[in-house]
XYZ file of C-alpha atoms in Angstrom:
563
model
C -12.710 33.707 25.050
C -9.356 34.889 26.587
C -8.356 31.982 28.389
C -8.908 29.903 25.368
C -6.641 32.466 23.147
C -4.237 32.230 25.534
C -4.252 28.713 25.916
C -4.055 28.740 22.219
C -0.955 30.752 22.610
C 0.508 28.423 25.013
C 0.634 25.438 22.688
C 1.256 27.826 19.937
C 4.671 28.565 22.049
C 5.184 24.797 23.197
C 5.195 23.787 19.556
C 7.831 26.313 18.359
C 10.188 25.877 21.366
C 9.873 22.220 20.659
C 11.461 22.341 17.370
C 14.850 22.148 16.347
C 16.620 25.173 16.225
C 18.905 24.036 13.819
C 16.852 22.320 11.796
C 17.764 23.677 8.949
C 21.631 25.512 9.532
C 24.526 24.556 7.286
C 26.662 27.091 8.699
C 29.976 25.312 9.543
C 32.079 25.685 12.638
C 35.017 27.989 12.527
C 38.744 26.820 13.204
C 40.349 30.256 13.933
C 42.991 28.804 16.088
C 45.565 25.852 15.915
C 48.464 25.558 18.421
C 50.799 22.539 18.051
C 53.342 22.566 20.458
C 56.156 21.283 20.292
C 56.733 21.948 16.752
C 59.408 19.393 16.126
C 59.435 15.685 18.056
C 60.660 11.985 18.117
C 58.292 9.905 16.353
C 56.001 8.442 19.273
C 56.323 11.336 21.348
C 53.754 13.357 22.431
C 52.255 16.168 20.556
C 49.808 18.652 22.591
C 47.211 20.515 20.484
C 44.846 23.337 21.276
C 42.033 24.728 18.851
C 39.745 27.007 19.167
C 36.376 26.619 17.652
C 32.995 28.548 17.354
C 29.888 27.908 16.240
C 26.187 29.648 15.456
C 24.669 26.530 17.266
C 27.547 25.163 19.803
C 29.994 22.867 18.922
C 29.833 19.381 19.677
C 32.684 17.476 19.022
C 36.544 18.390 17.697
C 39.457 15.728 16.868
C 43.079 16.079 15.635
C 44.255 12.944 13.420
C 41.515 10.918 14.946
C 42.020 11.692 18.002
C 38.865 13.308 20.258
C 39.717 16.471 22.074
C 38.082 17.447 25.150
C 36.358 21.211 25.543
C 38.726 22.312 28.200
C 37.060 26.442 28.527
C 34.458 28.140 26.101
C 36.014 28.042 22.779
C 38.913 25.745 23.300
C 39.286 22.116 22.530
C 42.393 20.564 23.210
C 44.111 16.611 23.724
C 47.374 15.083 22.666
C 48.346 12.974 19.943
C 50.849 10.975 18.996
C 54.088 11.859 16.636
C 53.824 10.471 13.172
C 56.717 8.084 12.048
C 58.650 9.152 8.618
C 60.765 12.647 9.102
C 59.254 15.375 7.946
C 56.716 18.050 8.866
C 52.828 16.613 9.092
C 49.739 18.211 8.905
C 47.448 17.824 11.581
C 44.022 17.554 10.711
C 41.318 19.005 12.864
C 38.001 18.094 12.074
C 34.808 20.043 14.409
C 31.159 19.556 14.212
C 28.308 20.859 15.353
C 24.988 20.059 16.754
C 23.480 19.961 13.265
C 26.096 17.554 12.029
C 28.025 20.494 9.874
C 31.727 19.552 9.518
C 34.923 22.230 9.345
C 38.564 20.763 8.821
C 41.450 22.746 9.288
C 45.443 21.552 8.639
C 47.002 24.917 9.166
C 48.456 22.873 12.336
C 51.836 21.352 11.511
C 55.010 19.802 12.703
C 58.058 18.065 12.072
C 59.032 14.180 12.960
C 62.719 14.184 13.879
C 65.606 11.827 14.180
C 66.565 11.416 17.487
C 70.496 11.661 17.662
C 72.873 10.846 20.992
C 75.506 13.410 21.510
C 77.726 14.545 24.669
C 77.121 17.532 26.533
C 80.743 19.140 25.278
C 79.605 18.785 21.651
C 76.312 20.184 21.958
C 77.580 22.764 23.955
C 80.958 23.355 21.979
C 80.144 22.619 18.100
C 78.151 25.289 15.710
C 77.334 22.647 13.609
C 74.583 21.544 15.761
C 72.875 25.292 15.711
C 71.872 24.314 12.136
C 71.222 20.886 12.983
C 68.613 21.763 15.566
C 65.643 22.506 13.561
C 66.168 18.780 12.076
C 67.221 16.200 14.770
C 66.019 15.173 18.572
C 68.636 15.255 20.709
C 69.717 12.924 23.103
C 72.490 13.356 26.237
C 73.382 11.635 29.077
C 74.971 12.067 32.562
C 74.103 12.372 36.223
C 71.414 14.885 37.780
C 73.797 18.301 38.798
C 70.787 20.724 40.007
C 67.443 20.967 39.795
C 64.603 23.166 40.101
C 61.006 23.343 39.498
C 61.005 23.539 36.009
C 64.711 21.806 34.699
C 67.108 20.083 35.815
C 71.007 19.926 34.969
C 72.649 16.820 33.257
C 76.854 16.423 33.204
C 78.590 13.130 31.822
C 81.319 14.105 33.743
C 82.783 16.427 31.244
C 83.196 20.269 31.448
C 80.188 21.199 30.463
C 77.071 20.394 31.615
C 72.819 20.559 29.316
C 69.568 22.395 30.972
C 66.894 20.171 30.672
C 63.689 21.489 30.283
C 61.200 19.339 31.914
C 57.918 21.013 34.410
C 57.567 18.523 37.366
C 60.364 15.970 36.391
C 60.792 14.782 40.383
C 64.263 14.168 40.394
C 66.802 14.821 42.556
C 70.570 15.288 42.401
C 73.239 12.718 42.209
C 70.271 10.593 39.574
C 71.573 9.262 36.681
C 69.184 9.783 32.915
C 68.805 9.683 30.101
C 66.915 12.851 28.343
C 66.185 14.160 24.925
C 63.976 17.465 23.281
C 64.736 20.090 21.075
C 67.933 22.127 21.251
C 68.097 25.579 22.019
C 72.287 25.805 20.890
C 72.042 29.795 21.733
C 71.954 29.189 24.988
C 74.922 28.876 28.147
C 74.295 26.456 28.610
C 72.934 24.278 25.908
C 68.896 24.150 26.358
C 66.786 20.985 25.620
C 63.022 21.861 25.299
C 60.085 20.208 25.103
C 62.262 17.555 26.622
C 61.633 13.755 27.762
C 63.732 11.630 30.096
C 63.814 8.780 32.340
C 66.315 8.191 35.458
C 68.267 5.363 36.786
C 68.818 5.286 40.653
C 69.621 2.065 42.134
C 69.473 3.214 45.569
C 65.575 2.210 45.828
C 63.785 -0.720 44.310
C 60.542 -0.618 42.104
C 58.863 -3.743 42.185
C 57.445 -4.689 38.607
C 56.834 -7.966 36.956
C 57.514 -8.407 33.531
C 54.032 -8.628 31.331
C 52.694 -9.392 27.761
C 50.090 -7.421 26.206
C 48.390 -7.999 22.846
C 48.152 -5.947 19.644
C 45.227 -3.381 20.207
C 44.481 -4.676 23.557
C 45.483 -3.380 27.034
C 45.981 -5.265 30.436
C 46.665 -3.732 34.009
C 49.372 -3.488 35.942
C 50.130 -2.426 39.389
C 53.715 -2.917 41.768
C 55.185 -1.749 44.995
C 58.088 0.256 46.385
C 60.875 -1.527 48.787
C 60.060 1.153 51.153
C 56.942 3.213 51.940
C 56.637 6.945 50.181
C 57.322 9.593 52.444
C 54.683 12.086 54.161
C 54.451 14.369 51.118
C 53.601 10.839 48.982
C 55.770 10.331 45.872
C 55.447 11.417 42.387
C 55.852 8.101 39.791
C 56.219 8.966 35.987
C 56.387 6.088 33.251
C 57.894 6.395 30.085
C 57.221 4.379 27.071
C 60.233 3.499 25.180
C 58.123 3.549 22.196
C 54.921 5.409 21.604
C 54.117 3.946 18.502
C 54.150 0.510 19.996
C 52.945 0.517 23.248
C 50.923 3.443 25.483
C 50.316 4.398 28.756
C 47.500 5.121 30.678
C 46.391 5.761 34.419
C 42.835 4.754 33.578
C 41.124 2.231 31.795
C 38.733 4.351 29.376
C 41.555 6.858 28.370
C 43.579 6.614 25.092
C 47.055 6.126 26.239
C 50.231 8.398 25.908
C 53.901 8.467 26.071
C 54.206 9.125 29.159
C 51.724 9.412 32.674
C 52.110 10.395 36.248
C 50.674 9.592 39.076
C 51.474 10.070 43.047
C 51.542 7.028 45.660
C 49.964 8.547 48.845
C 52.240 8.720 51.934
C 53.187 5.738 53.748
C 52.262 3.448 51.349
C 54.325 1.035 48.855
C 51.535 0.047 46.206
C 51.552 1.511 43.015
C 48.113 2.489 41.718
C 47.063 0.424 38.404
C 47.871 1.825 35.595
C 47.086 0.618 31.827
C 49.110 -0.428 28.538
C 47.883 -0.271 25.517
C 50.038 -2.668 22.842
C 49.628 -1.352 19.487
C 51.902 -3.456 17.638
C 51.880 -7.383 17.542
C 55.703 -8.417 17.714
C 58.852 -7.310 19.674
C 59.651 -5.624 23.091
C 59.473 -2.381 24.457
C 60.705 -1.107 27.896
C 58.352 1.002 30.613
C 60.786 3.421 32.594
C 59.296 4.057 36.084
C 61.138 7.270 37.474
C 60.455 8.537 40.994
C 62.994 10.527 43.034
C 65.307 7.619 44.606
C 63.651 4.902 42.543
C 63.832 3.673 38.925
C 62.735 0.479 37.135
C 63.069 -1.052 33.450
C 59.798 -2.780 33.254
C 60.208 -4.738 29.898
C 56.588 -5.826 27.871
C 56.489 -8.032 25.229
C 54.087 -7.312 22.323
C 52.016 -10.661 21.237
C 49.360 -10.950 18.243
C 46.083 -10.642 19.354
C 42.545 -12.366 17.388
C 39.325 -13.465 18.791
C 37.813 -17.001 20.108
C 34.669 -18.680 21.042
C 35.436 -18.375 24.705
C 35.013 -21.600 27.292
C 32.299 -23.098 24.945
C 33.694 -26.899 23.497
C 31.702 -28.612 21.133
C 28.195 -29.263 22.278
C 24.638 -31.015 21.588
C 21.485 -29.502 21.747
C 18.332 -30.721 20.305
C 15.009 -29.266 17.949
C 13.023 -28.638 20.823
C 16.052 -26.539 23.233
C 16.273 -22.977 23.499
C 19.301 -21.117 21.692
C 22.632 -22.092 23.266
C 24.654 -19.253 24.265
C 27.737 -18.327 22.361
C 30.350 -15.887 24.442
C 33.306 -14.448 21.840
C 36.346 -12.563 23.654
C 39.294 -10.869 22.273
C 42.649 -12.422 23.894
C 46.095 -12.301 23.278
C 47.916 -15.341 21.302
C 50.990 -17.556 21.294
C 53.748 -15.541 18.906
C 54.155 -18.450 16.216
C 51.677 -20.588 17.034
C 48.676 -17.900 16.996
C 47.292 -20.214 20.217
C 44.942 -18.791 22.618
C 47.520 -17.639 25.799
C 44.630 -15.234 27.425
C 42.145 -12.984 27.198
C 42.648 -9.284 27.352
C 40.421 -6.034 26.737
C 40.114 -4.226 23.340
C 42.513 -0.755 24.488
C 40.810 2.361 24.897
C 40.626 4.481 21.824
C 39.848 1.599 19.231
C 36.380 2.200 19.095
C 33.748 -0.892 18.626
C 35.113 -3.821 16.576
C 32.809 -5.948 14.990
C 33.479 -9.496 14.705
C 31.138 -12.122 12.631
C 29.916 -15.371 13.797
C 28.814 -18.023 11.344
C 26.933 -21.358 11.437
C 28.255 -23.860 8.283
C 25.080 -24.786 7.436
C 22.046 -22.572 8.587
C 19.684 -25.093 7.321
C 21.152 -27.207 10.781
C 21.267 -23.802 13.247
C 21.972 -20.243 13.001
C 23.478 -17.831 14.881
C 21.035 -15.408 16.094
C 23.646 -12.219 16.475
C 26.226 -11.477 13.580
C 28.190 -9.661 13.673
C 28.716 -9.303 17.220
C 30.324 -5.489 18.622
C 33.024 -5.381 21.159
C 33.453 -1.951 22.312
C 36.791 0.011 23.417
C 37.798 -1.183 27.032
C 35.272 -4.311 26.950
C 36.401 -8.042 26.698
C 33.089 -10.276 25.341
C 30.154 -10.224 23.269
C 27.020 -12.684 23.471
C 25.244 -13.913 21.120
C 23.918 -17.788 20.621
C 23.364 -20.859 18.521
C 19.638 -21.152 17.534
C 18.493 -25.232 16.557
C 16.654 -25.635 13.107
C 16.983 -29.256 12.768
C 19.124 -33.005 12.529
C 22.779 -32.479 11.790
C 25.918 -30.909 12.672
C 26.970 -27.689 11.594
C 30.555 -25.682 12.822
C 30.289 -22.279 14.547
C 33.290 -19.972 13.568
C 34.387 -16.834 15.076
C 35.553 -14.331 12.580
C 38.864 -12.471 11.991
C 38.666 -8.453 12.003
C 40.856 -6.730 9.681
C 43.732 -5.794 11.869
C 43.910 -9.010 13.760
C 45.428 -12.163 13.941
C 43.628 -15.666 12.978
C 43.907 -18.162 16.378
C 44.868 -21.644 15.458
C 42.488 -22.738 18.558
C 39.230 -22.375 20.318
C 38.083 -20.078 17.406
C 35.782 -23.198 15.943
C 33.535 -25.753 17.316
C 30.827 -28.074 16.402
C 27.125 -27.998 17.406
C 24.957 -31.171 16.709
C 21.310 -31.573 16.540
C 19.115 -34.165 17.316
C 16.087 -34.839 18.079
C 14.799 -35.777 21.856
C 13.399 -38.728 22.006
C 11.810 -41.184 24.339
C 12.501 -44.173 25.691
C 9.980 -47.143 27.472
C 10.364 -50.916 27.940
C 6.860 -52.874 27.410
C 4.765 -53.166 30.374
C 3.301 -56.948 31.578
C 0.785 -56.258 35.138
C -1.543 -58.381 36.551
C -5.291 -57.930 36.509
C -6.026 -55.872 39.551
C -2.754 -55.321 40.057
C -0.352 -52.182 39.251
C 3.332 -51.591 38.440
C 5.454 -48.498 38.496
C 7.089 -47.520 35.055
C 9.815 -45.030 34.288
C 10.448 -43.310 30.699
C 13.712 -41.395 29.974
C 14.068 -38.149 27.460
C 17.373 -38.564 25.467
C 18.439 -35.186 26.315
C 17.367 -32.780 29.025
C 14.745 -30.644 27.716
C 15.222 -26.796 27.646
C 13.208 -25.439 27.622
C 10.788 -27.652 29.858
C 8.396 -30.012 28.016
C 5.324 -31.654 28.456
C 4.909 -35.209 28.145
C 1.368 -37.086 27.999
C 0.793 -40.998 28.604
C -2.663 -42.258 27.120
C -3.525 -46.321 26.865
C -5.612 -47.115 23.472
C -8.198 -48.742 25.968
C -9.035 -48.183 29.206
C -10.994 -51.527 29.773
C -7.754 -53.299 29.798
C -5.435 -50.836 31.385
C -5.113 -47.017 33.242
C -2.093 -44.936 33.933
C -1.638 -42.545 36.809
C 0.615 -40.374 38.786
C -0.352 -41.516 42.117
C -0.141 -45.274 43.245
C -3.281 -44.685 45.426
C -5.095 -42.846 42.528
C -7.765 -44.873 40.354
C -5.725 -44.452 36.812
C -7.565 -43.420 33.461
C -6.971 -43.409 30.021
C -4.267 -40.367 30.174
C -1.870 -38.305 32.561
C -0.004 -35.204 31.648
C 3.194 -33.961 33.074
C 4.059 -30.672 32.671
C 7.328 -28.489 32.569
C 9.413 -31.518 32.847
C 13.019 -30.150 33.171
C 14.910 -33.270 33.893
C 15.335 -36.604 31.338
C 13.263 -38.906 33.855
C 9.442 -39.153 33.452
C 7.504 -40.490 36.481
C 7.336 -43.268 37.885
C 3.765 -43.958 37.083
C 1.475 -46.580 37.029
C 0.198 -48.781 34.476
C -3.226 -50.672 36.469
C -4.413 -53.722 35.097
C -7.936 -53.665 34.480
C -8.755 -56.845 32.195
C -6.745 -59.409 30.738
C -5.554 -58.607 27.503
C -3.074 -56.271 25.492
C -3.149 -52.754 24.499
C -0.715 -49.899 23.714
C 0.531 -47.287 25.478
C 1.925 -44.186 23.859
C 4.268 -41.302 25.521
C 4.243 -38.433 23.557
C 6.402 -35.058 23.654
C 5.728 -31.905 21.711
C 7.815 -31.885 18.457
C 9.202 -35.738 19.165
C 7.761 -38.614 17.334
C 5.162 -40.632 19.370
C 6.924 -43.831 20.862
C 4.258 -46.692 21.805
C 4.505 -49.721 24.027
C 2.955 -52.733 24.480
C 0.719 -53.323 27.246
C 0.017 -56.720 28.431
C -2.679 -57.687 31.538
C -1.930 -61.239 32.938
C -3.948 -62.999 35.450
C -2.987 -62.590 38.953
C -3.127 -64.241 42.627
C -1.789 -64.347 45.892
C 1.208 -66.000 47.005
C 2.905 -67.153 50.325
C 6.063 -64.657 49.906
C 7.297 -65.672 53.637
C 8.477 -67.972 55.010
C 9.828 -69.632 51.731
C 13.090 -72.380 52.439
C 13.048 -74.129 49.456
C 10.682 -71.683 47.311
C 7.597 -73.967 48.049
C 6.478 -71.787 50.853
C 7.145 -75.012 53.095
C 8.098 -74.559 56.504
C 8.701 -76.636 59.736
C 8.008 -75.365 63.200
C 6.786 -76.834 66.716
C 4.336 -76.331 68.960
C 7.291 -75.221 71.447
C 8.361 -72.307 69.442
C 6.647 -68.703 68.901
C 3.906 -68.266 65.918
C 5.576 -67.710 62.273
C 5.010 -64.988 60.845
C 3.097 -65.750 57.429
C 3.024 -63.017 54.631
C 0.973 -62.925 51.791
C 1.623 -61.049 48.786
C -0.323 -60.498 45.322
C 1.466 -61.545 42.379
C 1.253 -61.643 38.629
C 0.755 -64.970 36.693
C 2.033 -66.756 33.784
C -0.989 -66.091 31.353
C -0.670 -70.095 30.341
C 0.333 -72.154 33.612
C -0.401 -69.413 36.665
C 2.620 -69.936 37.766
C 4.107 -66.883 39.801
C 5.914 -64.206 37.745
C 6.585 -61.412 40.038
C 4.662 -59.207 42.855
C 2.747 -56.561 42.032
């Protein structure tokens, strides 16, 4: 009695622990903490946010504008965004839920797009108007690389006066030239730029980078080389994007992309590892600047529309009887102007799964078994396939996702039906005598068919397989794969007609005429003349006399051909 109470308890126990524990909470996560840092930024630049979140039940997933942040310790959720365009200060909202699908939003985060503005280092450094002005505008200076240290680095345009640049892990060295821009610090000596961005020019090392097209919402890979090979320590590369909004960067294929990314090339060597951009606009050109201490390059990348085709499928035939023909759609990148196919490329990272329809004209003809087909973040294709119903043609049409451009090519082709069907010549033999036949299928069958050969009457004629094999009244092949049926063979049995019918699952029936002649035999060798006549003497060897069996004209016996 106590083992079964306490087996009782067991499943008692199992039961409960099985259950949801949050079956039924509504209690939201709590937002009690939103950092946005920096507070004001060029539109495109990157904005780094940190939130932290609790929950009853555990918190499963946090964004900011969209964007998923990653649970970086306990409570705190954090990821970068992107800097909205229009200047003025923007909310950013954070949405968390948890494991019961509760939702909190927060938008206490904020702040502020900003104009970027150029300036020299004596007029930031020398003019009070720009204290006000720094809560309002980016600024911009230029001017060669004076000192550095782990943290900043100095700029002078040859003037008196020279701007700290704040920017952790910047890998430049003295005697660079760049081009930098934050947020100004004017009570400073000297002037401070925070938060700051930057890219160098050094000619005295080359970074080898071919120019490259990418397509809206797509991404495509990229790799180069130095002229020389990094040094022991290995050398620190940063890109820049010359414009966020448009184009992103990203050291791996899966990640959303950023402004800006860094990555090291390990000693000794000159490749750089791939890295990934991400076009988000469909016209125009923006630059890459690849900064490493003694090496800079401009790589320039031209944004193209971007749509999706039926991909390295032309117009095809199938028939009623053929299993579904398959049906590949890709996103790619197109011709500017022309909206042409130029080449396929991978949705970018971050998208999330686009759907894209695929329609058959007239369904009554075929249909398409899988619309609308998903292409997810980071992957190129999508299968589905073109399923026969009956006689006709009908066009298959990839569809156009809101967002994306319409190709003027390879987005449309034409699938035809028909039926398979048969083909057999009549069949004259000689009584006692056999001939080989062949029939042909119109189309090869998929998948494989079988195909059965009956005579009406086996008195006057047999079929069979094997040439040494007494026929009968009906063979079977099955699985045929291939448009060729046999040989076989059609035996004579009496003289006389009858039919013979090849039939195919789903095909119509297609009968021939069988016709038994009489037959005989025949000198076939030596013939001179066609008589059979020969001359020979008693001098030379014997000759060689062959006889063969023959068909015969049904009226005069005359020979008709050897069987």
């Amino acid at each position: 009695m106590q083992r079964i109470l306490f087996l009782a308890l067991v499943l008692a126990l199992a039961v409960v622990m099985t259950m949801p524990v949050f079956a039924d909470d509504t209690q939201p996560p709590v937002i009690s903490q939103v950092n946005v840092t920096p507070a004001l930024a060029a539109a495109g630049s990157v904005i780094h946010i940190r939130v932290a979140v609790t929950d009853n039940i555990g918190v499963t997933a946090v964004s900011a504008d969209s964007y998923p942040l990653v649970n970086t310790s306990q409570s705190y959720w954090e990821g970068d965004i992107l800097a909205a365009a229009g200047y003025e200060t923007h909310s950013v909202n954070i949405v968390a839920n948890d494991a019961a699908n509760n939702t909190a939003t927060n938008t206490s985060g904020v702040y502020k797009t900003a104009e970027v503005v150029g300036i020299s280092n004596e007029r930031i450094n020398s003019t009070p108007a720009f204290i006000a002005a720094s809560s309002r505008f980016i600024f911009k200076v230029w001017g060669t690389v004076t000192d550095t240290a782990a943290d900043s680095f100095m700029v002078s345009d040859s003037g008196n006066l020279s701007t700290k640049v704040m920017a952790p892990g910047h890998c430049l060295n003295i005697g660079d030239y760049v081009t930098a821009w934050g947020i100004l610090d004017p009570s400073s000596t000297p002037a401070v730029l925070n938060s700051a961005q930057f890219y160098a020019i050094n000619p005295t090392h080359s970074i080898y980078l071919n120019y490259i097209n990418v397509g809206k919402d797509l991404q495509t890979s990229l790799t180069g080389s130095l002229s020389t090979p990094a040094p022991a320590e290995g050398l620190d590369v940063t890109l820049i994007s010359s414009d966020p909004t448009r184009l992103r960067l990203s050291d791996t294929a899966n990640s959303l992309g950023r402004g800006s990314i860094t990555f090291t090339i390990p000693s000794y060597m000159t490749a750089l590892p791939t890295f990934y951009l991400q076009g988000l606009d469909s016209s125009g050109t923006v630059y890459v600047f690849v900064n490493a201490p003694g090496a800079y390059k401009k790589l320039t990348v031209n944004l193209r529309p971007s749509g999706f085709i039926i991909y390295n499928t032309a117009d095809f035939t199938t028939t009623r009887l053929s299993s579904d023909s398959p049906i590949k759609i890709a996103s790619c990148m197109l011709i500017p102007g022309t909206l042409k196919y130029d080449a396929s490329q991978p949705l970018r990272a971050g998208i999330g799964t686009i759907s894209v329809p695929v329609t058959s004209s007239d369904i009554s003809i075929g249909k398409i078994t899988t619309s609308p087909v998903t292409i997810a973040a980071v992957a190129q294709f999508a299968d589905t396939a073109f399923h026969p119903l009956a006689d006709g043609s009908t066009q298959i049409t990839a569809g156009v996702p809101s967002g994306f451009n319409t190709p003027s090519d390879h987005r449309q082709i034409t699938a035809t039906v028909k039926t398979l069907t048969v083909s057999c010549s009549d069949v004259a033999v000689g009584k006692d005598l056999q001939v080989g036949v062949n029939a042909t299928l119109s189309d090869t069958p998929n998948p494989p068919v079988n195909v059965t050969i009956t005579t009406a009457s086996d008195t006057i004629a047999t079929v069979s397989k094997d040439p040494n094999t007494d026929g009968s009244s009906s063979i079977t092949y099955t699985g045929v794969i291939s448009t060729n049926i046999g040989p076989f063979y059609v035996q004579g049995k009496s003289i006389g007609t009858t039919n013979l019918t090849i039939s195919v699952a789903g095909c119509d029936p297609v009968t021939k005429t069988i016709t038994v002649n009489p037959s005989g035999f025949m000198i076939s060798n030596p013939s001179v003349d066609g008589s059979g006549a020969f001359s020979t003497k008693v001098s030379l060897p014997d000759t060689t006399v062959t006889i063969t069996s023959a068909m015969l004209n049904a009226t005069t016996f005359a020979y008709v051909a050897p069987q």
